[in-house]
PDB file of C-alpha atoms and ligand atoms in Angstrom:
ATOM      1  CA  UNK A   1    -197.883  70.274 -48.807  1.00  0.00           C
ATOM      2  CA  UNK A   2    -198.333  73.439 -47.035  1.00  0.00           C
ATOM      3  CA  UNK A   3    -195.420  75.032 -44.934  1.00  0.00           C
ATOM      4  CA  UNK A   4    -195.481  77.585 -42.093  1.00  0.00           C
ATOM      5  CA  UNK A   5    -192.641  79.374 -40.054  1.00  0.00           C
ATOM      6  CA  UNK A   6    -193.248  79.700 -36.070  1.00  0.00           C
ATOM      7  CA  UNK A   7    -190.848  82.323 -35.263  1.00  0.00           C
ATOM      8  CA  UNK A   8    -189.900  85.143 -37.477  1.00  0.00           C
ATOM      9  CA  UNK A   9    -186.750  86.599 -36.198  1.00  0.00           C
ATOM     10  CA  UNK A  10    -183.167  85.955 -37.634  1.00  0.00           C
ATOM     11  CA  UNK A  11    -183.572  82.336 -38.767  1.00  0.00           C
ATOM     12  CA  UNK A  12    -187.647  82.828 -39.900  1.00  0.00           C
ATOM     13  CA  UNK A  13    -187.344  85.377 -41.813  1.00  0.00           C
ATOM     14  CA  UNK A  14    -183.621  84.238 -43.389  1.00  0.00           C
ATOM     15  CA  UNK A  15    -185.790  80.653 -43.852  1.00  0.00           C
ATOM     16  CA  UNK A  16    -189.098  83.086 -45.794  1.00  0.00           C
ATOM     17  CA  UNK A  17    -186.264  84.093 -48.180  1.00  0.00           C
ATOM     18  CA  UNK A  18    -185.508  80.572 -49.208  1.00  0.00           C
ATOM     19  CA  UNK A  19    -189.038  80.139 -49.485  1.00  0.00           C
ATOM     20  CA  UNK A  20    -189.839  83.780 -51.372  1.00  0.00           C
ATOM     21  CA  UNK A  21    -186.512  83.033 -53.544  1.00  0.00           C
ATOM     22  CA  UNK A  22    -188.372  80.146 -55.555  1.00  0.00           C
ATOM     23  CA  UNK A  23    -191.840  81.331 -55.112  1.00  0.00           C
ATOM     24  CA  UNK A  24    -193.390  78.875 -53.043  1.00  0.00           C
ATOM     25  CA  UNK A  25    -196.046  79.606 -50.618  1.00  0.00           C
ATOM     26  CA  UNK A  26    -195.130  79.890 -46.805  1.00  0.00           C
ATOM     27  CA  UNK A  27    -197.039  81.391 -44.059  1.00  0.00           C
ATOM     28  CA  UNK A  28    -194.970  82.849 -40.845  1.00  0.00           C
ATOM     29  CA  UNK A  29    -196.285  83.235 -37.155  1.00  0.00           C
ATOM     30  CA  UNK A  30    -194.853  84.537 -34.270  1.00  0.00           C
ATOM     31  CA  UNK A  31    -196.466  85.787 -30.698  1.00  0.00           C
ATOM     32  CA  UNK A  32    -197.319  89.208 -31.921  1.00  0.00           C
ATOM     33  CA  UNK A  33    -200.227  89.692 -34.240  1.00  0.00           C
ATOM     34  CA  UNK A  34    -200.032  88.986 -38.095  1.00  0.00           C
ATOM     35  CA  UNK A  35    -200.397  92.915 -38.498  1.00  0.00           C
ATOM     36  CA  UNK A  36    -197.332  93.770 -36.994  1.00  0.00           C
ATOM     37  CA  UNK A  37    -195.530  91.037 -38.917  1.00  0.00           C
ATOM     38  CA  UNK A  38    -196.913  91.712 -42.508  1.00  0.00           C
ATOM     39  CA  UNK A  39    -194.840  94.473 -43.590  1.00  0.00           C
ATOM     40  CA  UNK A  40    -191.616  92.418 -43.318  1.00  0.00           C
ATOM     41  CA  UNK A  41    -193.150  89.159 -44.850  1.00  0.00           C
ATOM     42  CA  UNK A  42    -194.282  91.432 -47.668  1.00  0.00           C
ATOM     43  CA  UNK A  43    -191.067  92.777 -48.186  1.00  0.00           C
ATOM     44  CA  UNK A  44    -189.425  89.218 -48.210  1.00  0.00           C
ATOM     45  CA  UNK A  45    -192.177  88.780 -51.548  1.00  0.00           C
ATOM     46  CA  UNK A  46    -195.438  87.881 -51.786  1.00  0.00           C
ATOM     47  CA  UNK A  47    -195.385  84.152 -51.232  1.00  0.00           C
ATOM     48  CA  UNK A  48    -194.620  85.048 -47.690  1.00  0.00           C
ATOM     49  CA  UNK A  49    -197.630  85.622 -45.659  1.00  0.00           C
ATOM     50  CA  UNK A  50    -198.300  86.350 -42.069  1.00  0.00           C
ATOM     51  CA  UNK A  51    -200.648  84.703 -40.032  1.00  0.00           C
ATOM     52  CA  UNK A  52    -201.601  84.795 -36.421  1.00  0.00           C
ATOM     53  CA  UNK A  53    -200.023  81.237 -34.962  1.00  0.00           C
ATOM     54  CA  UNK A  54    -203.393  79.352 -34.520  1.00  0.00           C
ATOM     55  CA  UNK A  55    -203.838  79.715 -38.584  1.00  0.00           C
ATOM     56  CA  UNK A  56    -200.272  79.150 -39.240  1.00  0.00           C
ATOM     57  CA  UNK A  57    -200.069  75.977 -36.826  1.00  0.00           C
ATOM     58  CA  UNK A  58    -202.492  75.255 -39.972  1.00  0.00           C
ATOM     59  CA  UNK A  59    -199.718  73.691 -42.336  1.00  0.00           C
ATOM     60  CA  UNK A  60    -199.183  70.301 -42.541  1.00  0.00           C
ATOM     61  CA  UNK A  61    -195.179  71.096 -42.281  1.00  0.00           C
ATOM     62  CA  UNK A  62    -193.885  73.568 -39.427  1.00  0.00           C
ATOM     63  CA  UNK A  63    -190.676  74.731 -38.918  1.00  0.00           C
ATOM     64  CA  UNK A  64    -189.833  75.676 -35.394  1.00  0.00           C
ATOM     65  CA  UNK A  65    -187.470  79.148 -35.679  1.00  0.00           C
ATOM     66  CA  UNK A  66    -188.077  80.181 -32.044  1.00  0.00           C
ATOM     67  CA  UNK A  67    -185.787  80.813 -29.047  1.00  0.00           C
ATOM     68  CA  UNK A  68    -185.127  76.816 -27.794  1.00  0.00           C
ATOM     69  CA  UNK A  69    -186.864  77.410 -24.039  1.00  0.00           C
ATOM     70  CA  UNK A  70    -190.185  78.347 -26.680  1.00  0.00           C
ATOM     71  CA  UNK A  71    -190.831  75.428 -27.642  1.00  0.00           C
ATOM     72  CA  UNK A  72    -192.524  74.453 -25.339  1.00  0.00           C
ATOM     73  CA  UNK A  73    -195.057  77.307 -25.449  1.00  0.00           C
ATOM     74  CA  UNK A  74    -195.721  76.439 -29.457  1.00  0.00           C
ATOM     75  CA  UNK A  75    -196.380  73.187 -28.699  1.00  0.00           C
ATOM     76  CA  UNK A  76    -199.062  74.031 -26.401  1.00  0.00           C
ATOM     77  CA  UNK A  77    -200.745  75.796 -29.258  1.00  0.00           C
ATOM     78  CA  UNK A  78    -202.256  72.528 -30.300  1.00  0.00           C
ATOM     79  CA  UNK A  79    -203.946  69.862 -28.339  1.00  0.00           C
ATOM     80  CA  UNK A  80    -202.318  67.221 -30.856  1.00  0.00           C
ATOM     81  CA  UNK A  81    -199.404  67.283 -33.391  1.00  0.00           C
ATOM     82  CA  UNK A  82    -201.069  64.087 -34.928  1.00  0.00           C
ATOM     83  CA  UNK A  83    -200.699  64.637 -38.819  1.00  0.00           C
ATOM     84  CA  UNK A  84    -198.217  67.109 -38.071  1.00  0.00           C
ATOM     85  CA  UNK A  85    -193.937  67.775 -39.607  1.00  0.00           C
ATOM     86  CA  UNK A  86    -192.006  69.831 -37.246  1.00  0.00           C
ATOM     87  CA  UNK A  87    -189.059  70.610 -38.640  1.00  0.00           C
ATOM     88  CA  UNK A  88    -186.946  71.562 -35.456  1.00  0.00           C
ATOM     89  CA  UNK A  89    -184.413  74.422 -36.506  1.00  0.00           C
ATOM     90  CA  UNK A  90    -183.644  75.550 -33.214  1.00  0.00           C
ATOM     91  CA  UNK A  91    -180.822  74.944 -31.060  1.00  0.00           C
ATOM     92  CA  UNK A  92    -180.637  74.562 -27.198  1.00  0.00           C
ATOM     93  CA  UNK A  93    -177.428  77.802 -26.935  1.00  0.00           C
ATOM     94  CA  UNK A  94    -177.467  78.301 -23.626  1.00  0.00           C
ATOM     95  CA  UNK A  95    -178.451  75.554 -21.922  1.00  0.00           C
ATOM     96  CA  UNK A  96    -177.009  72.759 -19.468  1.00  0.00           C
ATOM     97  CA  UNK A  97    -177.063  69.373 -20.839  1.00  0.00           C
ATOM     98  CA  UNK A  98    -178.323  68.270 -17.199  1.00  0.00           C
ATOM     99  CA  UNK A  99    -181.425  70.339 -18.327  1.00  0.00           C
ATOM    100  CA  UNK A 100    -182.425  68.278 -20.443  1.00  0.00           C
ATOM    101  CA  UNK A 101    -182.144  64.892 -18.447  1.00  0.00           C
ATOM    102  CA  UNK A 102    -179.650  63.619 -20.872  1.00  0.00           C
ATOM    103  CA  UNK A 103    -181.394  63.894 -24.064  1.00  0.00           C
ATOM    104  CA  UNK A 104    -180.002  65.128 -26.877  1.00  0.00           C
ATOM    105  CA  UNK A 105    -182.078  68.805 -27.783  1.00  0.00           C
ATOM    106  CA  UNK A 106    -183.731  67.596 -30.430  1.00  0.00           C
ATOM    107  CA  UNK A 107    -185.379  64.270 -28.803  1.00  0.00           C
ATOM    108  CA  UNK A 108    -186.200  66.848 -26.253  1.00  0.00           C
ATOM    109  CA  UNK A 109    -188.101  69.265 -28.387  1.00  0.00           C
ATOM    110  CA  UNK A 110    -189.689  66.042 -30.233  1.00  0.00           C
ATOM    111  CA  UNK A 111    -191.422  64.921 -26.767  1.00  0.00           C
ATOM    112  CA  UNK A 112    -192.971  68.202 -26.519  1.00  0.00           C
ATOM    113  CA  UNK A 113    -194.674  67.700 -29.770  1.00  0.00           C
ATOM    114  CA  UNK A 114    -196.625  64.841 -29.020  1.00  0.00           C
ATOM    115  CA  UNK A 115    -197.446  62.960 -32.168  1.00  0.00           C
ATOM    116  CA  UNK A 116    -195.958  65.037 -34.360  1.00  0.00           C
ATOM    117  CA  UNK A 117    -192.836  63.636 -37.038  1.00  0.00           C
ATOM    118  CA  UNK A 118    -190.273  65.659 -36.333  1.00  0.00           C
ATOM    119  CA  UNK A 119    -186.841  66.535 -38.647  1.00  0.00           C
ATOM    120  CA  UNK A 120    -183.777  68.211 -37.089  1.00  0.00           C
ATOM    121  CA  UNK A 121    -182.578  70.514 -40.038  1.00  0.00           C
ATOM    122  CA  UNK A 122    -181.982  74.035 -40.989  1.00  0.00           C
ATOM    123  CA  UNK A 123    -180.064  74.454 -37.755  1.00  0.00           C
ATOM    124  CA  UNK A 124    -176.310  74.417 -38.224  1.00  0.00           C
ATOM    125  CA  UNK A 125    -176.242  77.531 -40.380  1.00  0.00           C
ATOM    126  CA  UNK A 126    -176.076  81.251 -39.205  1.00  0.00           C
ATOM    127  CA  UNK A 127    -178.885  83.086 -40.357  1.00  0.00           C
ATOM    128  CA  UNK A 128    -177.171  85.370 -42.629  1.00  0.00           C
ATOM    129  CA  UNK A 129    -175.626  82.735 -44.574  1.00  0.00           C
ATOM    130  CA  UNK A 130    -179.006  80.212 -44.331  1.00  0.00           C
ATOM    131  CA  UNK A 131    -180.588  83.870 -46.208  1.00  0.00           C
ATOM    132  CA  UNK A 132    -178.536  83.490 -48.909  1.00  0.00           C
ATOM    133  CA  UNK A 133    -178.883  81.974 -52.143  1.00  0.00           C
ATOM    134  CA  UNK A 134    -177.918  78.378 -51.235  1.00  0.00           C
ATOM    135  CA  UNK A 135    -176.815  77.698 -55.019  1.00  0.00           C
ATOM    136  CA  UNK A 136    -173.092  78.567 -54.565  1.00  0.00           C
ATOM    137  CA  UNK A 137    -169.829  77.896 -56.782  1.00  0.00           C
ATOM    138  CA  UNK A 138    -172.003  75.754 -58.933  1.00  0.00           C
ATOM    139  CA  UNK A 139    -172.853  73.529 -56.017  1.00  0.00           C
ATOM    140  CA  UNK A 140    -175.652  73.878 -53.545  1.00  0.00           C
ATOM    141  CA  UNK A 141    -174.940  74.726 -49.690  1.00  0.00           C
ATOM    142  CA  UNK A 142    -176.194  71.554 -47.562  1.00  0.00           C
ATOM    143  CA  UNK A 143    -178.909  71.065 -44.875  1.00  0.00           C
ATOM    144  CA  UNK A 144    -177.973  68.130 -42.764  1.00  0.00           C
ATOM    145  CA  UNK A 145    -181.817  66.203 -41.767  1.00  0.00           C
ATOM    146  CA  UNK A 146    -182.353  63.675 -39.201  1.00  0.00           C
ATOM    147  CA  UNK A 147    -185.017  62.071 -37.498  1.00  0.00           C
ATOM    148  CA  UNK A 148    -186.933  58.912 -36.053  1.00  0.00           C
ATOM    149  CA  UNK A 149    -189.342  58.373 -38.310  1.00  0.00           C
ATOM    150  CA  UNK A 150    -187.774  57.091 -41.044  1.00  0.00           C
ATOM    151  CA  UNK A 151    -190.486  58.158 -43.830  1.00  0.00           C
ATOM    152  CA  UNK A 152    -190.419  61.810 -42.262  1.00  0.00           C
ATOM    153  CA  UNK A 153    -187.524  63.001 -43.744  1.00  0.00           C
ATOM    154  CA  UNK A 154    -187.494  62.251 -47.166  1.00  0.00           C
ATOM    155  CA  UNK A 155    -190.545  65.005 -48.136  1.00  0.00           C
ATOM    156  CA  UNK A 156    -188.451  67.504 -45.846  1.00  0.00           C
ATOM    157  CA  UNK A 157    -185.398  66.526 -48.206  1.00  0.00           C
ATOM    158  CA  UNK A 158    -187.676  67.119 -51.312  1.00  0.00           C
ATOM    159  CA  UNK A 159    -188.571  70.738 -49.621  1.00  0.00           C
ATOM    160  CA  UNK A 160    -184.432  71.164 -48.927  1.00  0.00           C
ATOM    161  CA  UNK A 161    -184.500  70.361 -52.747  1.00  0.00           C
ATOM    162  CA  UNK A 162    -187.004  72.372 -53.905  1.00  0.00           C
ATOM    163  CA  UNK A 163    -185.417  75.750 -52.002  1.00  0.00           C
ATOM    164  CA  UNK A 164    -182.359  74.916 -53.626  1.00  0.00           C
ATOM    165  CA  UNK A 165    -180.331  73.338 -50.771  1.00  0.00           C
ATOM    166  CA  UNK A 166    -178.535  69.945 -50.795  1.00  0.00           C
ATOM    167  CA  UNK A 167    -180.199  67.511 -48.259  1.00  0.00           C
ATOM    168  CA  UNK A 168    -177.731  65.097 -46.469  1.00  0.00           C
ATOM    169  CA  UNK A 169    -179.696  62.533 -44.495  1.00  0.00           C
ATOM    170  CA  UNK A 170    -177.526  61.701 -40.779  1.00  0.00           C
ATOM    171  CA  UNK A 171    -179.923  59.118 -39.832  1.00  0.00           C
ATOM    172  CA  UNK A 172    -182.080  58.895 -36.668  1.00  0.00           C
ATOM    173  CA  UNK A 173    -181.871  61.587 -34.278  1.00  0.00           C
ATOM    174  CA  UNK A 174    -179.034  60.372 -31.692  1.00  0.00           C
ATOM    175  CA  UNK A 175    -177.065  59.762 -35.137  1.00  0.00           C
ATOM    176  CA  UNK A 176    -177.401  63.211 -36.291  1.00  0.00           C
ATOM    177  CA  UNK A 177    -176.117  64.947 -32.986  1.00  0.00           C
ATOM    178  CA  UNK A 178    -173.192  62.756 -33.050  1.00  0.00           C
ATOM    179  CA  UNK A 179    -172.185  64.742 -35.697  1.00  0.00           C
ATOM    180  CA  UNK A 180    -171.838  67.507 -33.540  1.00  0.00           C
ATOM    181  CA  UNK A 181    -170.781  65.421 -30.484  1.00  0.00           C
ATOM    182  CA  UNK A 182    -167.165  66.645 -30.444  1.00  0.00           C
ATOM    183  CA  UNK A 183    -167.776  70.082 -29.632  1.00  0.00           C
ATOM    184  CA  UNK A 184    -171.008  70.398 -28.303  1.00  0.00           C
ATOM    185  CA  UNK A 185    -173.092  66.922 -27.495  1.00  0.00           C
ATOM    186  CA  UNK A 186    -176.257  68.429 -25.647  1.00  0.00           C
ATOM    187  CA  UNK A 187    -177.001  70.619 -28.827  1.00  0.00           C
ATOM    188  CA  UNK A 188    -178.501  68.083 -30.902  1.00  0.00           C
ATOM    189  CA  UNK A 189    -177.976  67.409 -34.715  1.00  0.00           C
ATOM    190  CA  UNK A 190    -175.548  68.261 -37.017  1.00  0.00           C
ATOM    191  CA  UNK A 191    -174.005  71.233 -34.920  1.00  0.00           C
ATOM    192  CA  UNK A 192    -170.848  71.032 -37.051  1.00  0.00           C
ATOM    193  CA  UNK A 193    -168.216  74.035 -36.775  1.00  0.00           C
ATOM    194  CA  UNK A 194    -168.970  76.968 -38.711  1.00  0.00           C
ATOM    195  CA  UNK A 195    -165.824  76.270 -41.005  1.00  0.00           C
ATOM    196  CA  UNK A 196    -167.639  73.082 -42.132  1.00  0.00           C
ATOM    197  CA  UNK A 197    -171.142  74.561 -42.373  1.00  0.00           C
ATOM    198  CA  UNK A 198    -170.197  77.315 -44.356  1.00  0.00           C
ATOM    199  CA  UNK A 199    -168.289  74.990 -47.014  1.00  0.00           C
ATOM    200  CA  UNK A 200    -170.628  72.365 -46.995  1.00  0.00           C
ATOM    201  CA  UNK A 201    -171.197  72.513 -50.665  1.00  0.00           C
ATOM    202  CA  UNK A 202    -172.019  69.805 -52.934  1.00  0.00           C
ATOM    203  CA  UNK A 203    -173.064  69.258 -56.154  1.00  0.00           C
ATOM    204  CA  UNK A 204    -176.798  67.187 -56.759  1.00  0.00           C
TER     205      UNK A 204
HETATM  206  N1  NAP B   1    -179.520  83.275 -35.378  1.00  0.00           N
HETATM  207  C1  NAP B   1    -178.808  82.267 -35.908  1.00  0.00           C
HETATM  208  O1  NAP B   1    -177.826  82.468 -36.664  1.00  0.00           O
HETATM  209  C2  NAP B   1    -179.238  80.823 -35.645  1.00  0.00           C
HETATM  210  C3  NAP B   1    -178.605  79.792 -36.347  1.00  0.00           C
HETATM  211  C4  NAP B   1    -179.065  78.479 -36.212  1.00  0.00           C
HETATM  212  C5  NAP B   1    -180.122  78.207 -35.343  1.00  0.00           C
HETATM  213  N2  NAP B   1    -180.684  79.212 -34.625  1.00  0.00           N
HETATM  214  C6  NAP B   1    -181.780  78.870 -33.708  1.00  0.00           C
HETATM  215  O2  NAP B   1    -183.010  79.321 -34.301  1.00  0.00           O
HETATM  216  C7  NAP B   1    -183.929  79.716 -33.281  1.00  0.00           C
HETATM  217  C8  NAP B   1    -184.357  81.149 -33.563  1.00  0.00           C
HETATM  218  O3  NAP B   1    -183.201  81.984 -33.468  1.00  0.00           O
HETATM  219  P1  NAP B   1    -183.226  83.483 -34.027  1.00  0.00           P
HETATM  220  O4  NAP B   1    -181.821  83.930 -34.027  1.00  0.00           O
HETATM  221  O5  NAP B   1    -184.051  83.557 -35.264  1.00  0.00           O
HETATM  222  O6  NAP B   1    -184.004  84.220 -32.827  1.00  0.00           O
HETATM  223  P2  NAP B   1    -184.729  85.622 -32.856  1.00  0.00           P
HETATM  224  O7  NAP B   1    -184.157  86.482 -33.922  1.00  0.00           O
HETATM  225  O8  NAP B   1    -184.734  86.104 -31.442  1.00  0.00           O
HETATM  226  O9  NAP B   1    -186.235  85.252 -33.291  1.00  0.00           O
HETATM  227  C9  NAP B   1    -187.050  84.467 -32.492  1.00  0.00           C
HETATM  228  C10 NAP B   1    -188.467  84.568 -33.018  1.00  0.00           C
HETATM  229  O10 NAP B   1    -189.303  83.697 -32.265  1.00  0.00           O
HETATM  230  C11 NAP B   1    -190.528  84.380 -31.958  1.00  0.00           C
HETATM  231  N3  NAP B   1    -191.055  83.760 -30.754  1.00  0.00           N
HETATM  232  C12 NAP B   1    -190.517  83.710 -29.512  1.00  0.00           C
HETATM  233  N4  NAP B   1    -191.289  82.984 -28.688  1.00  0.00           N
HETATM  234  C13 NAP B   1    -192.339  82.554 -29.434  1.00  0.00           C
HETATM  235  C14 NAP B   1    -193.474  81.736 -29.134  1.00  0.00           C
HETATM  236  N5  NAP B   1    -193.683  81.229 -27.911  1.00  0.00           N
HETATM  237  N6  NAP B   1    -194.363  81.501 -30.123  1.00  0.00           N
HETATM  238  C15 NAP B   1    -194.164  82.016 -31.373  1.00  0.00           C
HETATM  239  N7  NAP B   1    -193.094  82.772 -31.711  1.00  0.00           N
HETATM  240  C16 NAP B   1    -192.196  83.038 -30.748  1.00  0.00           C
HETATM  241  C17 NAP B   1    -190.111  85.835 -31.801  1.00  0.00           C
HETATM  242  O11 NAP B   1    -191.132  86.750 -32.111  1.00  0.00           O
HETATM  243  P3  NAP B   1    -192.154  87.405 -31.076  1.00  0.00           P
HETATM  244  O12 NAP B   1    -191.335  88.055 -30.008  1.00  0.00           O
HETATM  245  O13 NAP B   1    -192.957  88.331 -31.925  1.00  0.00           O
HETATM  246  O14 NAP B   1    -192.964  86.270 -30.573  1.00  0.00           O
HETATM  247  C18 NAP B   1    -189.079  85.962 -32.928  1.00  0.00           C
HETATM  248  O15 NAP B   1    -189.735  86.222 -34.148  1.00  0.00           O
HETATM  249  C19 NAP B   1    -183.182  79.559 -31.939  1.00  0.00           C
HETATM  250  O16 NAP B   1    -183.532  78.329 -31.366  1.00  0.00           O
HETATM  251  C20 NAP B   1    -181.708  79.565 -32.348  1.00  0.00           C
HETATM  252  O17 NAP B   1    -180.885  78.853 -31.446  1.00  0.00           O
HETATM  253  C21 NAP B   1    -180.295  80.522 -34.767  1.00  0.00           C
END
């Protein structure tokens, strides 16, 4: 598997440390050239490594760490997703749920990416905590996945694994945001209160 990071602000770069903490080989993309980006992907360690997008969109398995209105713009960077994870960690802050014709934000963002599998994850933690070790009081912080395609989340739950997190599978995509439907339906999966995020903690 091969992984790259589209976006490398707060929740990239916090998501290049999980990657750089167990040395496994990520590549991380955002509009501006791989130049300007280099410095801080070296300094997150030397698995990290900054492409322009075109190379990144590369990877078989692409997490989406953009502002949510960019989407759209990424997925335009390929004519088809075919073959393609997305691993959507963004959330739609900001917008109206009549924007999105009453989908929830992650079916939205998985139209966009026209053939592609994509897994809502990654998404329901604040960037300086997601940074962190996720190995914590002898337990490891969770990642809450869902999707709807079934066999797409289980390698995305190996890769929660293998960077240390605990992976707890909500289902199919409209299952997942009703995990966050109390407080905020329109915002997709697993936007739990930050209370719950932060001691989400289980042992494997
Ligand atoms: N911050 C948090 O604690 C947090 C927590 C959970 C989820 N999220 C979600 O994660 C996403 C990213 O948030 P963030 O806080 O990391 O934002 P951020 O710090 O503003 O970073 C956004 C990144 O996206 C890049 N970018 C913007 N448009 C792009 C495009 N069209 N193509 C490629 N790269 C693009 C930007 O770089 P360039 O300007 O160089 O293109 C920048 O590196 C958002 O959807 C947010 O809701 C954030």
């Amino acid at each position: 598997m091969s992984y790259a990071i589209v976006g490398f602000g707060k929740i990239g770069q916090a998501l290049a440390h999980a990657f750089a903490r167990k040395n496994i080989n990520v590549t991380v993309a955002s509009r501006r050239p791989p130049e300007a980006l280099a410095p801080q992907a070296r300094a997150i360690g030397p698995t990290v490594v900054a492409k322009s997008l075109q190379d990144a969109l590369e990877a078989d398995t692409i997490i989406l760490a953009v502002p949510f209105g960019e989407h759209r713009e990424v997925a335009k960077a390929l004519p088809s997703w075919k073959g393609k994870t997305v691993i959507d960690a963004t959330n739609a802050f900001g917008v109206l749920p009549e924007e999105l014709g009453g989908l929830l934000s992650s079916a939205y963002v998985a139209r966009a990416f026209t053939g592609a599998k994509l897994v809502k994850g990654f998404n329901h933690l604040v960037a300086a905590i997601l940074a962190t070790d996720p190995v914590v009081e002898g337990g490891h912080r969770v990642v809450f996945l869902s999707s709807d395609d079934e066999d797409a989340i289980s390698p995305v739950a190996d890769l929660a694994k293998q960077l240390g997190f605990a992976p707890v599978k909500l289902g199919k995509l409209n299952e997942g945001g009703r995990a966050g439907a109390r407080t905020r339906p329109h915002l997709g999966s697993a936007h739990l209160p930050g209370f719950v995020q932060e001691a989400a903690v289980i042992n494997l």
